[in-house]
PDB file of C-alpha atoms and ligand atoms in Angstrom:
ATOM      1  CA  UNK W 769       6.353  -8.611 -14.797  1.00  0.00           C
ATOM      2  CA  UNK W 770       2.561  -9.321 -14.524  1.00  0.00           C
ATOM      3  CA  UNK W 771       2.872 -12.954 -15.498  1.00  0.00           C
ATOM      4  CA  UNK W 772       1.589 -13.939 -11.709  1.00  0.00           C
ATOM      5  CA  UNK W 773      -2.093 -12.495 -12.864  1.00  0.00           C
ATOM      6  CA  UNK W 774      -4.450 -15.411 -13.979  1.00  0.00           C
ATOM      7  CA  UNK W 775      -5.337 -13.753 -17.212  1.00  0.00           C
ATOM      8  CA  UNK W 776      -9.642 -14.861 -16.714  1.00  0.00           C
ATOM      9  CA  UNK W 777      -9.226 -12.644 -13.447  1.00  0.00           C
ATOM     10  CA  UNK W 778      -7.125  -9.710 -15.441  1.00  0.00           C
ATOM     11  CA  UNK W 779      -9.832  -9.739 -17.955  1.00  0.00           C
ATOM     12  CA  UNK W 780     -12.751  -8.256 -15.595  1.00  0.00           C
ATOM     13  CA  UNK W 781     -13.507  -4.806 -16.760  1.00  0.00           C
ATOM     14  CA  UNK W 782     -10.378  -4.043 -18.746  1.00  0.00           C
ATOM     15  CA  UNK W 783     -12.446  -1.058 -20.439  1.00  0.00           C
ATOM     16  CA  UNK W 784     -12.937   0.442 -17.282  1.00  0.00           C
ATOM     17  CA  UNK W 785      -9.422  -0.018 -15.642  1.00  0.00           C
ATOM     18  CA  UNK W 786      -7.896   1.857 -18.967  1.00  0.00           C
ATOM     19  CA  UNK W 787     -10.090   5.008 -18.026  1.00  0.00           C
ATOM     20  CA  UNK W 788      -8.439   5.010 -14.336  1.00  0.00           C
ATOM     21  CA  UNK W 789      -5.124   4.911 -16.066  1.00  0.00           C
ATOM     22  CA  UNK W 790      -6.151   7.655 -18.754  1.00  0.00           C
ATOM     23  CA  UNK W 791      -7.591   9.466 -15.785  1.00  0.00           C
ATOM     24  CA  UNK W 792      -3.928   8.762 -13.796  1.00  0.00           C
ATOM     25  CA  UNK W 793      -1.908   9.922 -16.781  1.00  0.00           C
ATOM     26  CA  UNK W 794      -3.737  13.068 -17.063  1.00  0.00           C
ATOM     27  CA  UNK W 795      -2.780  13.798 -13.293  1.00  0.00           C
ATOM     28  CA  UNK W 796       0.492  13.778 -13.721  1.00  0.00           C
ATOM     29  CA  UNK W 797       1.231  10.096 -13.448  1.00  0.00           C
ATOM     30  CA  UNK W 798       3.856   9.304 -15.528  1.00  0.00           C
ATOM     31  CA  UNK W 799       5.822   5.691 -14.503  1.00  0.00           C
ATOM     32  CA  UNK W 800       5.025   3.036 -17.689  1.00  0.00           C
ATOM     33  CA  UNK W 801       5.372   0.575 -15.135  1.00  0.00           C
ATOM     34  CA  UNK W 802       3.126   1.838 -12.385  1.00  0.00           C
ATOM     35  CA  UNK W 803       0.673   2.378 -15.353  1.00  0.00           C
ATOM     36  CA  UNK W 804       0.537  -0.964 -16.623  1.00  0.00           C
ATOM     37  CA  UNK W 805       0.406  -2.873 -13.385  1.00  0.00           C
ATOM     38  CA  UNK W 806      -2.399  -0.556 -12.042  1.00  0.00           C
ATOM     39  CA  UNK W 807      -4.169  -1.244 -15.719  1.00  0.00           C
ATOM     40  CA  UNK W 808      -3.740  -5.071 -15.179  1.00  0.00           C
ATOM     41  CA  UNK W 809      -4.804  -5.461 -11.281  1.00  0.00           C
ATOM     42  CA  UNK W 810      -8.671  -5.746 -10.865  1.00  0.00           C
ATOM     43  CA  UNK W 811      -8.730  -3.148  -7.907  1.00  0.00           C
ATOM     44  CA  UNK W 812     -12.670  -4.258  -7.730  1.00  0.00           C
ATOM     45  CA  UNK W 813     -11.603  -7.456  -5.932  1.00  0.00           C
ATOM     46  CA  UNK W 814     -10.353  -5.958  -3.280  1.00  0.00           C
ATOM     47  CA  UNK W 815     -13.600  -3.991  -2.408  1.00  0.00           C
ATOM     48  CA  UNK W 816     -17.081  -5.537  -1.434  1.00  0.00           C
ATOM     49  CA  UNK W 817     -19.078  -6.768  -4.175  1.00  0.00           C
ATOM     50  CA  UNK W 818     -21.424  -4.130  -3.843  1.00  0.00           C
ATOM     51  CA  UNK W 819     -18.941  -1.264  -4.067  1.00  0.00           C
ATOM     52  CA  UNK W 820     -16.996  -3.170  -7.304  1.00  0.00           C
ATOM     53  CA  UNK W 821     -18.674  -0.571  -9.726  1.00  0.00           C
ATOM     54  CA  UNK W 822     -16.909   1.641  -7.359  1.00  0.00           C
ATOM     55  CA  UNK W 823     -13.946   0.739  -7.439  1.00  0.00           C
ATOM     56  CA  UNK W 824     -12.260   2.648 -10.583  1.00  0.00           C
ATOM     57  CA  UNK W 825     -13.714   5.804  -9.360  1.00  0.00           C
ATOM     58  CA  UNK W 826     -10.854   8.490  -8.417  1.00  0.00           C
ATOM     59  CA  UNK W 827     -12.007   8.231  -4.629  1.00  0.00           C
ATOM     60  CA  UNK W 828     -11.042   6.029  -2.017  1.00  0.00           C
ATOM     61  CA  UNK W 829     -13.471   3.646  -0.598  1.00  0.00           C
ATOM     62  CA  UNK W 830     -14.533   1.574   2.890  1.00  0.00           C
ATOM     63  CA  UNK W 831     -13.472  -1.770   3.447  1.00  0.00           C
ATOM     64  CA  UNK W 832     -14.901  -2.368   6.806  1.00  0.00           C
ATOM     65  CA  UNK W 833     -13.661  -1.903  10.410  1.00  0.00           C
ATOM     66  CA  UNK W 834     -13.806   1.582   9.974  1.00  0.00           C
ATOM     67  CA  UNK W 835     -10.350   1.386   7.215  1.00  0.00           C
ATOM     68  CA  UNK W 836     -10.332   2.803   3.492  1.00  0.00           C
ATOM     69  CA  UNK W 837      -8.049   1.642   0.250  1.00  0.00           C
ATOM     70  CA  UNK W 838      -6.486   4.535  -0.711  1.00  0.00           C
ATOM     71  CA  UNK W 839      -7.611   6.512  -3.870  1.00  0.00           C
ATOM     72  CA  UNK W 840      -5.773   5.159  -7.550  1.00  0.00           C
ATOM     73  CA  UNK W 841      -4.244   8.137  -7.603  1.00  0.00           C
ATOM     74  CA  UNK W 842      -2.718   7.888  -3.760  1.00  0.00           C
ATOM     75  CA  UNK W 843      -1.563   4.288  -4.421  1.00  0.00           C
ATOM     76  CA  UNK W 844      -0.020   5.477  -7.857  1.00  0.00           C
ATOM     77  CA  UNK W 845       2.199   8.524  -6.474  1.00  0.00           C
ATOM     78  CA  UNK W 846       3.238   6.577  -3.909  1.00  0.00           C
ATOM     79  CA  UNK W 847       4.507   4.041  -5.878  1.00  0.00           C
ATOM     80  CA  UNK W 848       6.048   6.395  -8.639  1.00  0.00           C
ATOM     81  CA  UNK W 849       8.065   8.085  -5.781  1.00  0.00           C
ATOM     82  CA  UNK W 850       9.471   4.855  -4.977  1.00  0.00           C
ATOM     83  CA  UNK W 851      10.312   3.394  -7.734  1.00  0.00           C
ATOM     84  CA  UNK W 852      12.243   6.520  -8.769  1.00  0.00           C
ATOM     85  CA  UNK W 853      14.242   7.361  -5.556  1.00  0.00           C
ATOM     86  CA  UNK W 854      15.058   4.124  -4.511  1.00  0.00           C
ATOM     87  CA  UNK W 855      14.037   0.808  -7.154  1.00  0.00           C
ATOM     88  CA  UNK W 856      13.648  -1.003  -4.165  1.00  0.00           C
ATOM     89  CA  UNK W 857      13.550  -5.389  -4.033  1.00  0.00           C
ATOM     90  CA  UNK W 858      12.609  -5.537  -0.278  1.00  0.00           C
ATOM     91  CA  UNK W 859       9.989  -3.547   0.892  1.00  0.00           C
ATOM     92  CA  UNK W 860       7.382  -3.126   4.419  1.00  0.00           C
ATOM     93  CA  UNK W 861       4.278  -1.834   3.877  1.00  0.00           C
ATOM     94  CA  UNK W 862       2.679  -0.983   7.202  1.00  0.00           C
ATOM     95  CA  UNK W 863      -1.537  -1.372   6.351  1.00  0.00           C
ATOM     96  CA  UNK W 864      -2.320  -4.108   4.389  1.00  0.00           C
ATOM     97  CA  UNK W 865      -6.323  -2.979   4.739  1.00  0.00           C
ATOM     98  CA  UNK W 866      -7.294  -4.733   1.226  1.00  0.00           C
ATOM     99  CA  UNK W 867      -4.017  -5.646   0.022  1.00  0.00           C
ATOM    100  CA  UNK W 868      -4.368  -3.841  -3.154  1.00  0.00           C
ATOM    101  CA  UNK W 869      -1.003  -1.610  -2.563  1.00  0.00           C
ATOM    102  CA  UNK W 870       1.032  -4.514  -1.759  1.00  0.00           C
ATOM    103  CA  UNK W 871      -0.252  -6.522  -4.693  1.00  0.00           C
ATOM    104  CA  UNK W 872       1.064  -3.920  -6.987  1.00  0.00           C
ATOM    105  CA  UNK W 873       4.461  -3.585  -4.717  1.00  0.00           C
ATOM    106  CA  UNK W 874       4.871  -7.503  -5.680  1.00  0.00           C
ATOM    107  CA  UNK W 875       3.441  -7.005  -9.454  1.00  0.00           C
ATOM    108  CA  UNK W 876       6.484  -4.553  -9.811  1.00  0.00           C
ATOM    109  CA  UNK W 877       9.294  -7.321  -9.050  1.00  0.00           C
ATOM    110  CA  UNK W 878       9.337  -6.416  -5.472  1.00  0.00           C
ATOM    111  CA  UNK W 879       9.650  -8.583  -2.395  1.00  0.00           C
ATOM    112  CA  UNK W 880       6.760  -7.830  -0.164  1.00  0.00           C
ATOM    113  CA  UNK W 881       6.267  -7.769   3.404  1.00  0.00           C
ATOM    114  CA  UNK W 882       3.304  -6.449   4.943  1.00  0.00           C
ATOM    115  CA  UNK W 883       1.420  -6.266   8.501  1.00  0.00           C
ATOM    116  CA  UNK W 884      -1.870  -5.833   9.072  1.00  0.00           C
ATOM    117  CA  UNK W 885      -3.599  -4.697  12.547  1.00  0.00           C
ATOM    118  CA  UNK W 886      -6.767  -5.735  12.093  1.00  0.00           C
ATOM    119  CA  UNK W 887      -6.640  -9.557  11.894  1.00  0.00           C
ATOM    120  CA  UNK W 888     -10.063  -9.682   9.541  1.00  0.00           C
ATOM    121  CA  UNK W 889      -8.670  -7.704   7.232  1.00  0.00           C
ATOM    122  CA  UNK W 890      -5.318  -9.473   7.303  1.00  0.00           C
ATOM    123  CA  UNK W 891      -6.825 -12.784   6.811  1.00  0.00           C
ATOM    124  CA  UNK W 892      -9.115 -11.346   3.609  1.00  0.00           C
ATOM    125  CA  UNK W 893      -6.285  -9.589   2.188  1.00  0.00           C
ATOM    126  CA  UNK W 894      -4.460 -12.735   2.042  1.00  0.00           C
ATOM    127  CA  UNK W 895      -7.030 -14.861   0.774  1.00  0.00           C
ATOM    128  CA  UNK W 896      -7.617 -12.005  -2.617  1.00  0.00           C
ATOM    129  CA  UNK W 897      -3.906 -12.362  -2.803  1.00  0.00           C
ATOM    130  CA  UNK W 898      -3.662 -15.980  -3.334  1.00  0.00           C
ATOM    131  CA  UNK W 899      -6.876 -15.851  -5.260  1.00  0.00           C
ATOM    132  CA  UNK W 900      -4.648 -13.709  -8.124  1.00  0.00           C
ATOM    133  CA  UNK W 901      -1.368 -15.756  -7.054  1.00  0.00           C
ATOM    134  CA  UNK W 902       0.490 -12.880  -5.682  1.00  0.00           C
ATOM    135  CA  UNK W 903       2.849 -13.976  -3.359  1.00  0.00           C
ATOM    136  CA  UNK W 904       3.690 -11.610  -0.258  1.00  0.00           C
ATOM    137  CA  UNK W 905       4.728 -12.218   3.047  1.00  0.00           C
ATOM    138  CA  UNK W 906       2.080 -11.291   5.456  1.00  0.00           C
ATOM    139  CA  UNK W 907       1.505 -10.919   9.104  1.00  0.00           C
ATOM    140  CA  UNK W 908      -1.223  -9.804  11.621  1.00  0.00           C
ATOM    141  CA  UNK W 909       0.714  -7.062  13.912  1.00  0.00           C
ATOM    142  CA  UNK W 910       1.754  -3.655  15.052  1.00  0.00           C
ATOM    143  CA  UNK W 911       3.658  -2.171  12.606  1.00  0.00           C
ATOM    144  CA  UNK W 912       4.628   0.395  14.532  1.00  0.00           C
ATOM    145  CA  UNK W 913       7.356  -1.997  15.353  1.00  0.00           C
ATOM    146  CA  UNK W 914       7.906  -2.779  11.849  1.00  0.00           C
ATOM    147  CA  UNK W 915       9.588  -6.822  11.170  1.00  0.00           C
ATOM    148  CA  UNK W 916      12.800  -6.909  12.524  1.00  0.00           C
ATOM    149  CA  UNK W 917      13.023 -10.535  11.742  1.00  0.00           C
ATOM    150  CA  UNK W 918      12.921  -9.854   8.023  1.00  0.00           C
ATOM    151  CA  UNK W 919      15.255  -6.819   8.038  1.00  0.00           C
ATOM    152  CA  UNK W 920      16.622  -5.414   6.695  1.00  0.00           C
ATOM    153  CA  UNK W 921      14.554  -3.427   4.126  1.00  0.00           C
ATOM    154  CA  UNK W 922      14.785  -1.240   1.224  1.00  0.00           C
ATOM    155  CA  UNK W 923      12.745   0.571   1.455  1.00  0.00           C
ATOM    156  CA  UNK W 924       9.510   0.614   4.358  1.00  0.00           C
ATOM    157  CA  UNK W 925       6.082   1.986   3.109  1.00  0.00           C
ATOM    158  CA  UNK W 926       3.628   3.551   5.992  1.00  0.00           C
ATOM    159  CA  UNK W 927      -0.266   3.431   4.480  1.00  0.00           C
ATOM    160  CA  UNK W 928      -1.698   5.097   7.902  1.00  0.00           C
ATOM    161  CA  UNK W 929      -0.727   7.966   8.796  1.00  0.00           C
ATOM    162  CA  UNK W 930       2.184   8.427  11.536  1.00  0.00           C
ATOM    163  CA  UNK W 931       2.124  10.590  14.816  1.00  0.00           C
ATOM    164  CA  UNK W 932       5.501  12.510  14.584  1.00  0.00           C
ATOM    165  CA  UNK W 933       6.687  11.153  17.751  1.00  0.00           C
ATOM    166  CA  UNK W 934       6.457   7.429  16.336  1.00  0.00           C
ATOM    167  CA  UNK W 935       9.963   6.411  16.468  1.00  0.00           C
ATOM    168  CA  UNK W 936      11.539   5.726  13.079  1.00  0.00           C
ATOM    169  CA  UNK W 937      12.146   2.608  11.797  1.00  0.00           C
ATOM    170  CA  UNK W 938      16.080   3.357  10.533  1.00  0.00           C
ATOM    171  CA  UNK W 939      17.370  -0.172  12.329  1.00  0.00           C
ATOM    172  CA  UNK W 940      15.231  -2.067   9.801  1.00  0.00           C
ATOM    173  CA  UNK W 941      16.402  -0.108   6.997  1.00  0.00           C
ATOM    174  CA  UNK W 942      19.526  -1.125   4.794  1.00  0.00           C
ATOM    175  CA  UNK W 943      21.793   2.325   4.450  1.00  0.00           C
ATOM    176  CA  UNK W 944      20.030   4.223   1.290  1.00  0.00           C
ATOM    177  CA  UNK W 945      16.979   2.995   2.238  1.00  0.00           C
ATOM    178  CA  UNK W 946      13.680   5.156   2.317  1.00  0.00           C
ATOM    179  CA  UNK W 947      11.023   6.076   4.330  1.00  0.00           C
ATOM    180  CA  UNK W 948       7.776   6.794   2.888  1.00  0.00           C
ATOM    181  CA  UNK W 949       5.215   8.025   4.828  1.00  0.00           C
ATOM    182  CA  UNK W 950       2.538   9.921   5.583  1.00  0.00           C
ATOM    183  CA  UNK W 951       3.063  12.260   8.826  1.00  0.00           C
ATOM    184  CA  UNK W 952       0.685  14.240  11.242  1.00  0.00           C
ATOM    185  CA  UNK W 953       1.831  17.787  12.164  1.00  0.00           C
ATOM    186  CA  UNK W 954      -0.271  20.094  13.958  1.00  0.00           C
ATOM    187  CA  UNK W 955      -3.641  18.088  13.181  1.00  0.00           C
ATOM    188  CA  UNK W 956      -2.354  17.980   8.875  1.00  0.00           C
ATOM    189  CA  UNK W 957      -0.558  15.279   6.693  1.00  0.00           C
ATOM    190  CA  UNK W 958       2.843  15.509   4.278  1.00  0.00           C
ATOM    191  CA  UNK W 959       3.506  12.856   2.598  1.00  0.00           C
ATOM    192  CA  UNK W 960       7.442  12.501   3.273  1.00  0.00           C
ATOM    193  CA  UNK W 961      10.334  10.715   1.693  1.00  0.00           C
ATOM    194  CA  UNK W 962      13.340   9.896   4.504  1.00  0.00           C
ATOM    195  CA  UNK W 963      15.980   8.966   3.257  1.00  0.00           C
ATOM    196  CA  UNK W 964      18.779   6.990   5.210  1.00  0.00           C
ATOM    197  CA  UNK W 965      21.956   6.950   4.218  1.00  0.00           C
ATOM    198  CA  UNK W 966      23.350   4.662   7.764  1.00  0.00           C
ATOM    199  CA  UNK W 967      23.859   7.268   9.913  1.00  0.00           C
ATOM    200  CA  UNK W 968      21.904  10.626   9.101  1.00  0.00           C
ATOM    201  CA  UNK W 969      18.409  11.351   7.537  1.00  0.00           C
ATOM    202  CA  UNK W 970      17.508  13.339   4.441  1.00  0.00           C
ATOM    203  CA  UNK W 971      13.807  14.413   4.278  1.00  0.00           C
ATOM    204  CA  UNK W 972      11.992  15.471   1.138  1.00  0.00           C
ATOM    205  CA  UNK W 973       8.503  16.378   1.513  1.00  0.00           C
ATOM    206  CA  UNK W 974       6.318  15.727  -0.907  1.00  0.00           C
ATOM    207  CA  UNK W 975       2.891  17.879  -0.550  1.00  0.00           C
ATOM    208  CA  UNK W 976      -0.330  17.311   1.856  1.00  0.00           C
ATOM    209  CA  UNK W 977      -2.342  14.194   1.898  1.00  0.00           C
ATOM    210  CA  UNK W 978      -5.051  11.675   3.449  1.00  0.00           C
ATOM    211  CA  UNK W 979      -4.837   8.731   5.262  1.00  0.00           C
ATOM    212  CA  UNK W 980      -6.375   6.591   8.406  1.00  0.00           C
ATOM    213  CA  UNK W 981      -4.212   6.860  10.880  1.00  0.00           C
ATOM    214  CA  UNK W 982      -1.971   4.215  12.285  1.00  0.00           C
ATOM    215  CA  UNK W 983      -2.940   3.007  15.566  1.00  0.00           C
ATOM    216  CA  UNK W 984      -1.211   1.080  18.380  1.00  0.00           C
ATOM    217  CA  UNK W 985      -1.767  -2.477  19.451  1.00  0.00           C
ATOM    218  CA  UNK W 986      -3.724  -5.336  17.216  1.00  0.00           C
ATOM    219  CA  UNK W 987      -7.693  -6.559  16.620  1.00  0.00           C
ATOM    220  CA  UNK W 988      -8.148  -9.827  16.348  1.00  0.00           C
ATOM    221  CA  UNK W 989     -11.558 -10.918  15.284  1.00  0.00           C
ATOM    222  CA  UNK W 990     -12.734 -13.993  14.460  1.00  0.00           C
ATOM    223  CA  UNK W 991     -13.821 -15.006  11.059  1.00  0.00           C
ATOM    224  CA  UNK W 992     -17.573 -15.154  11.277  1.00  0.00           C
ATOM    225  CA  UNK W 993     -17.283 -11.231  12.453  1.00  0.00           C
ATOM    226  CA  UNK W 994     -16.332 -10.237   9.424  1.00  0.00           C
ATOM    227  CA  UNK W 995     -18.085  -7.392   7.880  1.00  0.00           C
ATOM    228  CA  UNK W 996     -16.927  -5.211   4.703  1.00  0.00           C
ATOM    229  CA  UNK W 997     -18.546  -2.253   5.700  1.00  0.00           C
TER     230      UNK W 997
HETATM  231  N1  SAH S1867      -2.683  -0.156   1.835  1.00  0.00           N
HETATM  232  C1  SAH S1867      -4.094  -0.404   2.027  1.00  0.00           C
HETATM  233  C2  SAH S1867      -4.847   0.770   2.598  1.00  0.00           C
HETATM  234  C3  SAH S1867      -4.654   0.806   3.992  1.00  0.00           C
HETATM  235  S1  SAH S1867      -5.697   1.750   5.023  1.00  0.00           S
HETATM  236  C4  SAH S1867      -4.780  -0.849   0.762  1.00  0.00           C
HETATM  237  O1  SAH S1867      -4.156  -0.851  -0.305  1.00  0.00           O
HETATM  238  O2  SAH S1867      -5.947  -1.222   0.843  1.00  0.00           O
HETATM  239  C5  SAH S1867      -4.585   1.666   6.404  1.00  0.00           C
HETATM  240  C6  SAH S1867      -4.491   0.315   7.068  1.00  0.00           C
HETATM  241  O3  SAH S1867      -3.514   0.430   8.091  1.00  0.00           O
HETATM  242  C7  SAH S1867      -5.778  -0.131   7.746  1.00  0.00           C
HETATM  243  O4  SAH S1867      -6.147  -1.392   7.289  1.00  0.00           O
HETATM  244  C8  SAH S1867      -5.404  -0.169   9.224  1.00  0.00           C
HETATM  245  O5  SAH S1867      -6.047  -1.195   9.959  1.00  0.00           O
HETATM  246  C9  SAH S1867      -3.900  -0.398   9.158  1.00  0.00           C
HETATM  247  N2  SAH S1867      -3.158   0.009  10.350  1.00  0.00           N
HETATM  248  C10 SAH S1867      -3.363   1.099  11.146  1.00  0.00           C
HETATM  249  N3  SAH S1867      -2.472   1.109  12.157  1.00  0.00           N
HETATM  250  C11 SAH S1867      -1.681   0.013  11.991  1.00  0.00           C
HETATM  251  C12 SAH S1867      -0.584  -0.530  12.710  1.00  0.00           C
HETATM  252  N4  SAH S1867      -0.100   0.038  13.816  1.00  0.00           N
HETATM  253  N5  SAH S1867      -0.010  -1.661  12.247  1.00  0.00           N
HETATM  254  C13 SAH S1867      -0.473  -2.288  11.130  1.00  0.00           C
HETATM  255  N6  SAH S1867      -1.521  -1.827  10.406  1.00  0.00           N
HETATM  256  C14 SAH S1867      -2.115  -0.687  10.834  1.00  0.00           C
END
């Protein structure tokens, strides 16, 4: 499954990458295969060079334009929850940011689609990508208005978190498809799991969280602008 990692780039700080894992384990992370692609993906390419010490730390950490990649721990519930309730082969993540959730979507089999607001970060995302030759399908957008082109989805992954009266995405999900998300309620997050079965919603909800929240429209910014921090 992680054949697609150069092994010179998989070998940066190994030693360093086991203690995150270690660390995850010991909170309750259990998935073999969540384990072993998060011990295999150098997470400090997709921060600034001068945060890469950083970047194993169980915190999450700025990667300009005012966005964050999630903490390990984040990223690795996430994608435990998913690959237990629904062992999806398409999914949309809404928030590329650094790309570093989507790169471990695609390092678990999966077929990856992902949108990006901030063009900047789009365009950097995709260039680390390539740079480990992870293929995933990636556009500068709104997600809020998901892909409808590339419906429909298994499963559709929000990484910013989601005013309640955003209107759900169901059309671009296949029936027993899921919703992950994170959702604000009366100024706090959950973390919820919707479940669609093609015609009614099941919602499991799975404890409070942390993320920047999604915002409407798109920045485009040329290339030149861009700043990590
Ligand atoms: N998954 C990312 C972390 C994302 S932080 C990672 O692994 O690094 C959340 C990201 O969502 C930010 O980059 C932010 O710009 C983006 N975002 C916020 N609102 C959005 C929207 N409406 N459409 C697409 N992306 C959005």
């Amino acid at each position: 499954m992680l054949s697609h990692v150069s092994p010179e780039v998989g070998m940066i700080s190994p030693r360093t990458r086991a203690r995150m894992v270690a660390r995850l384990q010991d909170e309750g992370i259990a998935d073999e295969r969540v384990l072993a692609a998060m011990a295999q993906l150098p997470r400090h390419l997709f921060v600034a060079e001068a945060l890469s010490s950083r970047a194993y730390e169980p915190v999450s950490l700025p990667i300009g334009f005012g966005q964050t990649i999630s903490q390990p721990l984040v990223v690795a519930r996430m994608l435990e929850v998913l690959l237990q309730e629904a062992s999806p082969h398409r999914v949309l993540e809404i928030g590329t940011g650094s790309g570093y959730h989507c790169a471990l979507l695609a390092m678990l089999g999966m077929e990856v689609f992902s949108i990006e607001r901030i063009e900047a970060l789009q365009r950097r995302a995709a260039a680390t990508l390539a740079r480990l030759s992870l293929e995933v399908h990636l556009r500068h957008g709104d997600g809020a208005l998901g892909w409808p082109e590339r419906a429909p989805f298994d499963a559709i992954v929000f990484t910013a978190a989601v005013p309640c009266a955003l209107p759900p995405l169901f059309a671009q999900l296949r029936p027993g498809g899921v919703l992950l998300m994170p959702v604000v309620e009366n100024g706090r997050q959950r973390l919820r799991l919707r479940r669609w079965d093609g015609s009614r919603v099941e919602e499991q909800d799975l404890g409070p969280c942390h993320f920047v929240p999604l915002l409407a429209g798109t920045v485009s910014v040329s290339q030149e602008d861009t700043t990590w921090i």
